[in-house]
PDB file of C-alpha atoms and ligand atoms in Angstrom:
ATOM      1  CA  UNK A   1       3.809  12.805 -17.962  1.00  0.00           C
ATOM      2  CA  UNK A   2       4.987  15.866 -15.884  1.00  0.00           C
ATOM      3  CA  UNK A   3       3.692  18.261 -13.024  1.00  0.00           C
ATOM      4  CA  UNK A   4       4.171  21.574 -13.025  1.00  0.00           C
ATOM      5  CA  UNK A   5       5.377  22.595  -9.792  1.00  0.00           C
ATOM      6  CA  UNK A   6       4.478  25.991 -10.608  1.00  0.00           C
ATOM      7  CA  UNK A   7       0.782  25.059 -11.255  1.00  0.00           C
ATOM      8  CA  UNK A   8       0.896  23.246  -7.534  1.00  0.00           C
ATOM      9  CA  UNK A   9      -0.631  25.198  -4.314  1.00  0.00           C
ATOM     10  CA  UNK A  10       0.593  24.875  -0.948  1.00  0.00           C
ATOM     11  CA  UNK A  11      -1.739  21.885   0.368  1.00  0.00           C
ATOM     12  CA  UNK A  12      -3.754  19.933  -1.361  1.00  0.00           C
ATOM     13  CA  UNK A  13      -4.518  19.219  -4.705  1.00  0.00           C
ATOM     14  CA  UNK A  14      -6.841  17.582  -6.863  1.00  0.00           C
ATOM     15  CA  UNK A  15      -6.827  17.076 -10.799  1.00  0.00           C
ATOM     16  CA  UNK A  16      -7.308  14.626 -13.702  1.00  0.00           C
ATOM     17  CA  UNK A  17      -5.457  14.436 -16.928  1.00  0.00           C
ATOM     18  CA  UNK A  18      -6.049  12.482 -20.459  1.00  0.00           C
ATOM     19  CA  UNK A  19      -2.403  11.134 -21.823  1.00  0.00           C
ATOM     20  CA  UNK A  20      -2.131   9.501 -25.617  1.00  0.00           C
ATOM     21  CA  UNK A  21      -1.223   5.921 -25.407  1.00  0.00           C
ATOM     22  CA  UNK A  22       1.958   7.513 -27.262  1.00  0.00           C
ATOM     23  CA  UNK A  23       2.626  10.089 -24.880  1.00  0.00           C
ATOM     24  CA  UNK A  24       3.408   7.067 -22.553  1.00  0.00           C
ATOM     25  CA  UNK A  25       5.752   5.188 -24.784  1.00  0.00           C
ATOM     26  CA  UNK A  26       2.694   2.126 -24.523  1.00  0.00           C
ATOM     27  CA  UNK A  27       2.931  -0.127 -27.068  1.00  0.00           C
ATOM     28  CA  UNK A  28       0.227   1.010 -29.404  1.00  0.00           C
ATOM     29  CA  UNK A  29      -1.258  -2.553 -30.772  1.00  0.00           C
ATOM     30  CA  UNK A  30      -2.048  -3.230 -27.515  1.00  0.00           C
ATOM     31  CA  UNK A  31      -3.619   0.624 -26.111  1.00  0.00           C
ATOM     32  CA  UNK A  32      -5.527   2.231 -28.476  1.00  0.00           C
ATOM     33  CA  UNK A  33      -7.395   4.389 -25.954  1.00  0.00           C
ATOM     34  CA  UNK A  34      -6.710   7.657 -23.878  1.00  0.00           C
ATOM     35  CA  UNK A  35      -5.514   7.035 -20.287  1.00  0.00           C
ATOM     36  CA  UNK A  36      -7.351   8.811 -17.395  1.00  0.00           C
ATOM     37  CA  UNK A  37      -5.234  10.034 -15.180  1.00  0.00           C
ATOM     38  CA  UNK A  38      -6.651  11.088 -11.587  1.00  0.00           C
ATOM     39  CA  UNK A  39      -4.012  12.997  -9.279  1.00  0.00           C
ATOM     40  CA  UNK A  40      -3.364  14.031  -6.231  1.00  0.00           C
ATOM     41  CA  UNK A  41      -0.603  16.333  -4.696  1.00  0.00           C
ATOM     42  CA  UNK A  42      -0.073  17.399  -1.181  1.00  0.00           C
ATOM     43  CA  UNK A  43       2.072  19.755  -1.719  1.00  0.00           C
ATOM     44  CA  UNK A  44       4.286  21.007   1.687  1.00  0.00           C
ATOM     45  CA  UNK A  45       7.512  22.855   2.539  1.00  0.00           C
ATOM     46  CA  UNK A  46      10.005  20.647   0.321  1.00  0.00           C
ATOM     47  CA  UNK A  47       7.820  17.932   0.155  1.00  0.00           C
ATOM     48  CA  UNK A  48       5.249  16.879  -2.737  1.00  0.00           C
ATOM     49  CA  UNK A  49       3.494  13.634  -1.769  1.00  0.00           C
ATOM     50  CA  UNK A  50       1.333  12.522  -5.308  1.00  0.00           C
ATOM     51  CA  UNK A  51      -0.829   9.715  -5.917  1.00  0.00           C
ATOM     52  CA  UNK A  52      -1.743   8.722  -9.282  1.00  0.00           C
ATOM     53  CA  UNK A  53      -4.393   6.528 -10.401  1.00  0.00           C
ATOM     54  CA  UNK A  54      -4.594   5.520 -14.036  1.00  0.00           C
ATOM     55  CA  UNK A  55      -7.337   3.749 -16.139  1.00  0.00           C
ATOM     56  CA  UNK A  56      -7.544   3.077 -19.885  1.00  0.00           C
ATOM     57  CA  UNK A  57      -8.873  -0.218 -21.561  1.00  0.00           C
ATOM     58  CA  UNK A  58      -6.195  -2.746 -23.390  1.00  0.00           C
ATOM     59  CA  UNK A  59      -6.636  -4.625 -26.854  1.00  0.00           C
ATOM     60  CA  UNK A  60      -5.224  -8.260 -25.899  1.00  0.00           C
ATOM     61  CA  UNK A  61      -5.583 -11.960 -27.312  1.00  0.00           C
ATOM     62  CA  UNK A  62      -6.709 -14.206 -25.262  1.00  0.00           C
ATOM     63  CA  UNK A  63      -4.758 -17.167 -24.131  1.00  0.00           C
ATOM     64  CA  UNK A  64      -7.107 -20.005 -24.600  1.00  0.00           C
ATOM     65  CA  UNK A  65      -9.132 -19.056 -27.451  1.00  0.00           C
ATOM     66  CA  UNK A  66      -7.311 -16.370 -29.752  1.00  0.00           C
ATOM     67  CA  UNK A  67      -9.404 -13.928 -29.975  1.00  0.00           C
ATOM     68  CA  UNK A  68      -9.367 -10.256 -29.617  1.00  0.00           C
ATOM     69  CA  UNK A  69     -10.847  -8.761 -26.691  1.00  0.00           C
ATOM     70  CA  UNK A  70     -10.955  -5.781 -24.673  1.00  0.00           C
ATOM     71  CA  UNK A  71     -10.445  -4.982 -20.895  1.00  0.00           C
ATOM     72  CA  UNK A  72     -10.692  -2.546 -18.596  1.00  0.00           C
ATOM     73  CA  UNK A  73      -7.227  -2.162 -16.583  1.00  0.00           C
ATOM     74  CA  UNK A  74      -6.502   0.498 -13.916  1.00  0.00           C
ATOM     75  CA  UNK A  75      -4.621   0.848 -10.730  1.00  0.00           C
ATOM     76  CA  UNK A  76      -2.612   2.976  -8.254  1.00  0.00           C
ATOM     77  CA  UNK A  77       0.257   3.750  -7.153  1.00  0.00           C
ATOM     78  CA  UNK A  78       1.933   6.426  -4.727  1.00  0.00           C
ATOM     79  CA  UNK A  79       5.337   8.470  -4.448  1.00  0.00           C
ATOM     80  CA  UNK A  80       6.617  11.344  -2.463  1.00  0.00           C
ATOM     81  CA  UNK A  81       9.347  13.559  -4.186  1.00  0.00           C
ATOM     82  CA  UNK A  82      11.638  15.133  -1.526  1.00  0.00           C
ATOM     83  CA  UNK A  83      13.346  18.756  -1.931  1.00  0.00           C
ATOM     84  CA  UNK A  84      17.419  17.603  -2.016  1.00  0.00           C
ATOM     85  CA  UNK A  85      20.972  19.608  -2.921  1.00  0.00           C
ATOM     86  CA  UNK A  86      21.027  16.259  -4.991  1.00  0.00           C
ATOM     87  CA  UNK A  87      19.512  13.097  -5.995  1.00  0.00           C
ATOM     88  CA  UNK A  88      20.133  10.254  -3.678  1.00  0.00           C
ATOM     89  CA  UNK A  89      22.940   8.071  -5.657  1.00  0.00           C
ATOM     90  CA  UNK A  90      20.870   4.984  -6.223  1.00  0.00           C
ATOM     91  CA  UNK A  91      17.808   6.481  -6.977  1.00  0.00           C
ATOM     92  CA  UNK A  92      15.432   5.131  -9.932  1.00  0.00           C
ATOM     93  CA  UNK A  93      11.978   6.337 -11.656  1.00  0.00           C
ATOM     94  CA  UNK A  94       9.477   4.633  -9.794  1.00  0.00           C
ATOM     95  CA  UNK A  95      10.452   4.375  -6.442  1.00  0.00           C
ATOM     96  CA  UNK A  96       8.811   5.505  -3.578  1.00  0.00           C
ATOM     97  CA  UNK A  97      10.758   8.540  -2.688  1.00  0.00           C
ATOM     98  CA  UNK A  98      12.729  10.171  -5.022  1.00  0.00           C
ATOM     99  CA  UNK A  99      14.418  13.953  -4.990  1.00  0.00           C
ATOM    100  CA  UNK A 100      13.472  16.983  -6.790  1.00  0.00           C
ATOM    101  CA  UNK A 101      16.147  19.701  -6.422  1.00  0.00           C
ATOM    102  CA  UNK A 102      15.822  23.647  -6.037  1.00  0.00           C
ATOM    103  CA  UNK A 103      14.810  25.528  -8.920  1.00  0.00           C
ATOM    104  CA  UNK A 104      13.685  22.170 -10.869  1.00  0.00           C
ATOM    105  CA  UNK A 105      10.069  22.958 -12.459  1.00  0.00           C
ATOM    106  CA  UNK A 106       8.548  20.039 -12.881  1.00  0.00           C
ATOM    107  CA  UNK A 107       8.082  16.307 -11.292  1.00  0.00           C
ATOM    108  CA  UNK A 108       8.280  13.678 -14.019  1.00  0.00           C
ATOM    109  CA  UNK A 109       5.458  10.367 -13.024  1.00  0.00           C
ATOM    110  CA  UNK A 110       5.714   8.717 -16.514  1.00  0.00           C
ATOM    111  CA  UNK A 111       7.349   5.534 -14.433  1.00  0.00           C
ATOM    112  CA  UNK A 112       4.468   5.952 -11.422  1.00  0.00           C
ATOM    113  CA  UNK A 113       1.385   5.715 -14.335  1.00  0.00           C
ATOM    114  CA  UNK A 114       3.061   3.069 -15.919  1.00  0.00           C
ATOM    115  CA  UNK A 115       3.120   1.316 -12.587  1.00  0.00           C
ATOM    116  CA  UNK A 116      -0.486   2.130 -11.760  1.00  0.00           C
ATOM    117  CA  UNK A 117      -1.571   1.142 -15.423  1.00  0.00           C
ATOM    118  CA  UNK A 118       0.504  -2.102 -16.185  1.00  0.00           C
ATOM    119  CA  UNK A 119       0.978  -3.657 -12.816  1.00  0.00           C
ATOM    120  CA  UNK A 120      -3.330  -3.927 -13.065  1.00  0.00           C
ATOM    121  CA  UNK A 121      -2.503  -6.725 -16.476  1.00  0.00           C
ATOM    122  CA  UNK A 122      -3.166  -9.742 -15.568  1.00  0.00           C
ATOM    123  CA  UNK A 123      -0.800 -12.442 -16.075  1.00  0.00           C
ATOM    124  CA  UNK A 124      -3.294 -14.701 -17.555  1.00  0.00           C
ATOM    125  CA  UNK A 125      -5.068 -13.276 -20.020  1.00  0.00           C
ATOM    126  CA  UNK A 126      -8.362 -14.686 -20.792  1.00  0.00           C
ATOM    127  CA  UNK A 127     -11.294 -12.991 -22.708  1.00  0.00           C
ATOM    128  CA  UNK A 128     -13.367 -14.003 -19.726  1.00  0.00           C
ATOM    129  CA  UNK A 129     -13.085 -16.372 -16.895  1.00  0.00           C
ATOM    130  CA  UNK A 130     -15.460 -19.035 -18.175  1.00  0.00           C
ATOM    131  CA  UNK A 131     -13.558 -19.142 -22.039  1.00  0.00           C
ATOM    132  CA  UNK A 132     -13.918 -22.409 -23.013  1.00  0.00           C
ATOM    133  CA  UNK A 133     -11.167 -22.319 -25.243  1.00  0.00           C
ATOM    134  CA  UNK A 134     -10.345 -24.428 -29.023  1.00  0.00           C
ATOM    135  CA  UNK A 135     -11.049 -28.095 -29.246  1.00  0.00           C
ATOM    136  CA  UNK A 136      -7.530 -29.210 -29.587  1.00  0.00           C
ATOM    137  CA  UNK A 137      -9.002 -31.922 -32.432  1.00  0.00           C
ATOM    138  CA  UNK A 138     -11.081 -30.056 -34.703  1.00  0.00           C
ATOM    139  CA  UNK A 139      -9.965 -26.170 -33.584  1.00  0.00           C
ATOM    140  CA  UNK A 140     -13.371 -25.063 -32.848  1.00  0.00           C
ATOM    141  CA  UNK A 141     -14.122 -22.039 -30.921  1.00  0.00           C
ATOM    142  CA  UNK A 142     -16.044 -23.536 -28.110  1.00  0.00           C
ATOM    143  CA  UNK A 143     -17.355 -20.303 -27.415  1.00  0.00           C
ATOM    144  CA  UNK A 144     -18.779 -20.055 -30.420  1.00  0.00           C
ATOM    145  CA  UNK A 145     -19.669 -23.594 -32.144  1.00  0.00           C
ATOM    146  CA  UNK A 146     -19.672 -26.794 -30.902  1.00  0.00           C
ATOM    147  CA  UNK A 147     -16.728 -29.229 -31.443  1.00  0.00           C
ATOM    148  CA  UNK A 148     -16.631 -31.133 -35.000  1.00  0.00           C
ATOM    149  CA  UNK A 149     -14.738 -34.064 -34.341  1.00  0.00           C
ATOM    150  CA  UNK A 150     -15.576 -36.968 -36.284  1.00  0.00           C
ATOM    151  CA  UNK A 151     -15.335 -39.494 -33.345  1.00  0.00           C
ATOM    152  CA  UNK A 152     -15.491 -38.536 -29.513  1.00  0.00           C
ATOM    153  CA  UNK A 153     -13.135 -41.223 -27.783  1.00  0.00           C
ATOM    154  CA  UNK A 154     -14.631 -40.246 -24.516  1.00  0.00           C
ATOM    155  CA  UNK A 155     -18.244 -40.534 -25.619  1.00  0.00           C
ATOM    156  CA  UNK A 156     -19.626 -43.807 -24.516  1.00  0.00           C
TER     157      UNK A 156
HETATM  158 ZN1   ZN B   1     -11.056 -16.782 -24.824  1.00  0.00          ZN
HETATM  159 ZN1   ZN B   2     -13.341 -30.950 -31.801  1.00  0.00          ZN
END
């Protein structure tokens, strides 16, 4: 995912872009949809400030119950390339501030919508908060069906 810096005007600008999950390098059992990409660039004398803000929907399994569901993830995230002779030494994709040089044409922000995108998964991931989960006896979805076990220990 690139700006043109070309395409940029002095000041402010405001535009939204649809990637392929493959575009991205996202792992493609997991996002099977398009991500919107809504950007900003404030664009000043050797300074492009951009925020990104990227939304798409993931394919996941949940944790407690197995099965397939869908959710809708999206986040920010903000960096501000800086006009340089050369890069700083220790600089990385990603962070805040990073260096575009004279003459260069474009500002890569693969690593800033990956950020924005995959930073909003949650760690726990649960086809919804109330998921009830399998009945660790009988392996019923208790989402679904109720629990088949022969004998209930706790029922008395
Ligand atoms: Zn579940
Ligand atoms: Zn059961």
């Amino acid at each position: 995912m690139k700006i043109r810096l070309a395409s940029l005007k002095d000041g402010h600008n405001r535009w939204q872009e649809s990637v392929s999950p493959d575009e991205l390098d996202l792992e493609p059992s997991v996002y099977r949809h398009d991500v919107t990409i809504d950007l900003t660039a404030d664009k000043r004398l050797g300074k492009v400030a951009v925020t990104i803000s990227a939304r798409s929907v993931g394919n996941f399994v949940c944790d407690r119950c197995g099965e397939d569901f869908q959710k809708e993830l999206g986040g920010d995230c903000s960096v501000v390339f800086v006009q340089r002779d050369r890069p700083l030494p220790d600089e990385m994709p990603g962070d805040d501030m990073r260096s575009f040089l004279v003459g260069q044409d474009e500002l890569d922000v693969t690593a800033e919508v990956l950020d924005a995108l995959l930073l909003s998964v949650p760690m726990k991931l649960l086809c919804s908060e109330d998921c009830r989960g399998l009945c660790p006896g009988c392996g019923a979805n208790l989402n679904l069906e109720p629990c088949r076990c022969p004998v209930h220990i706790d029922d008395h």
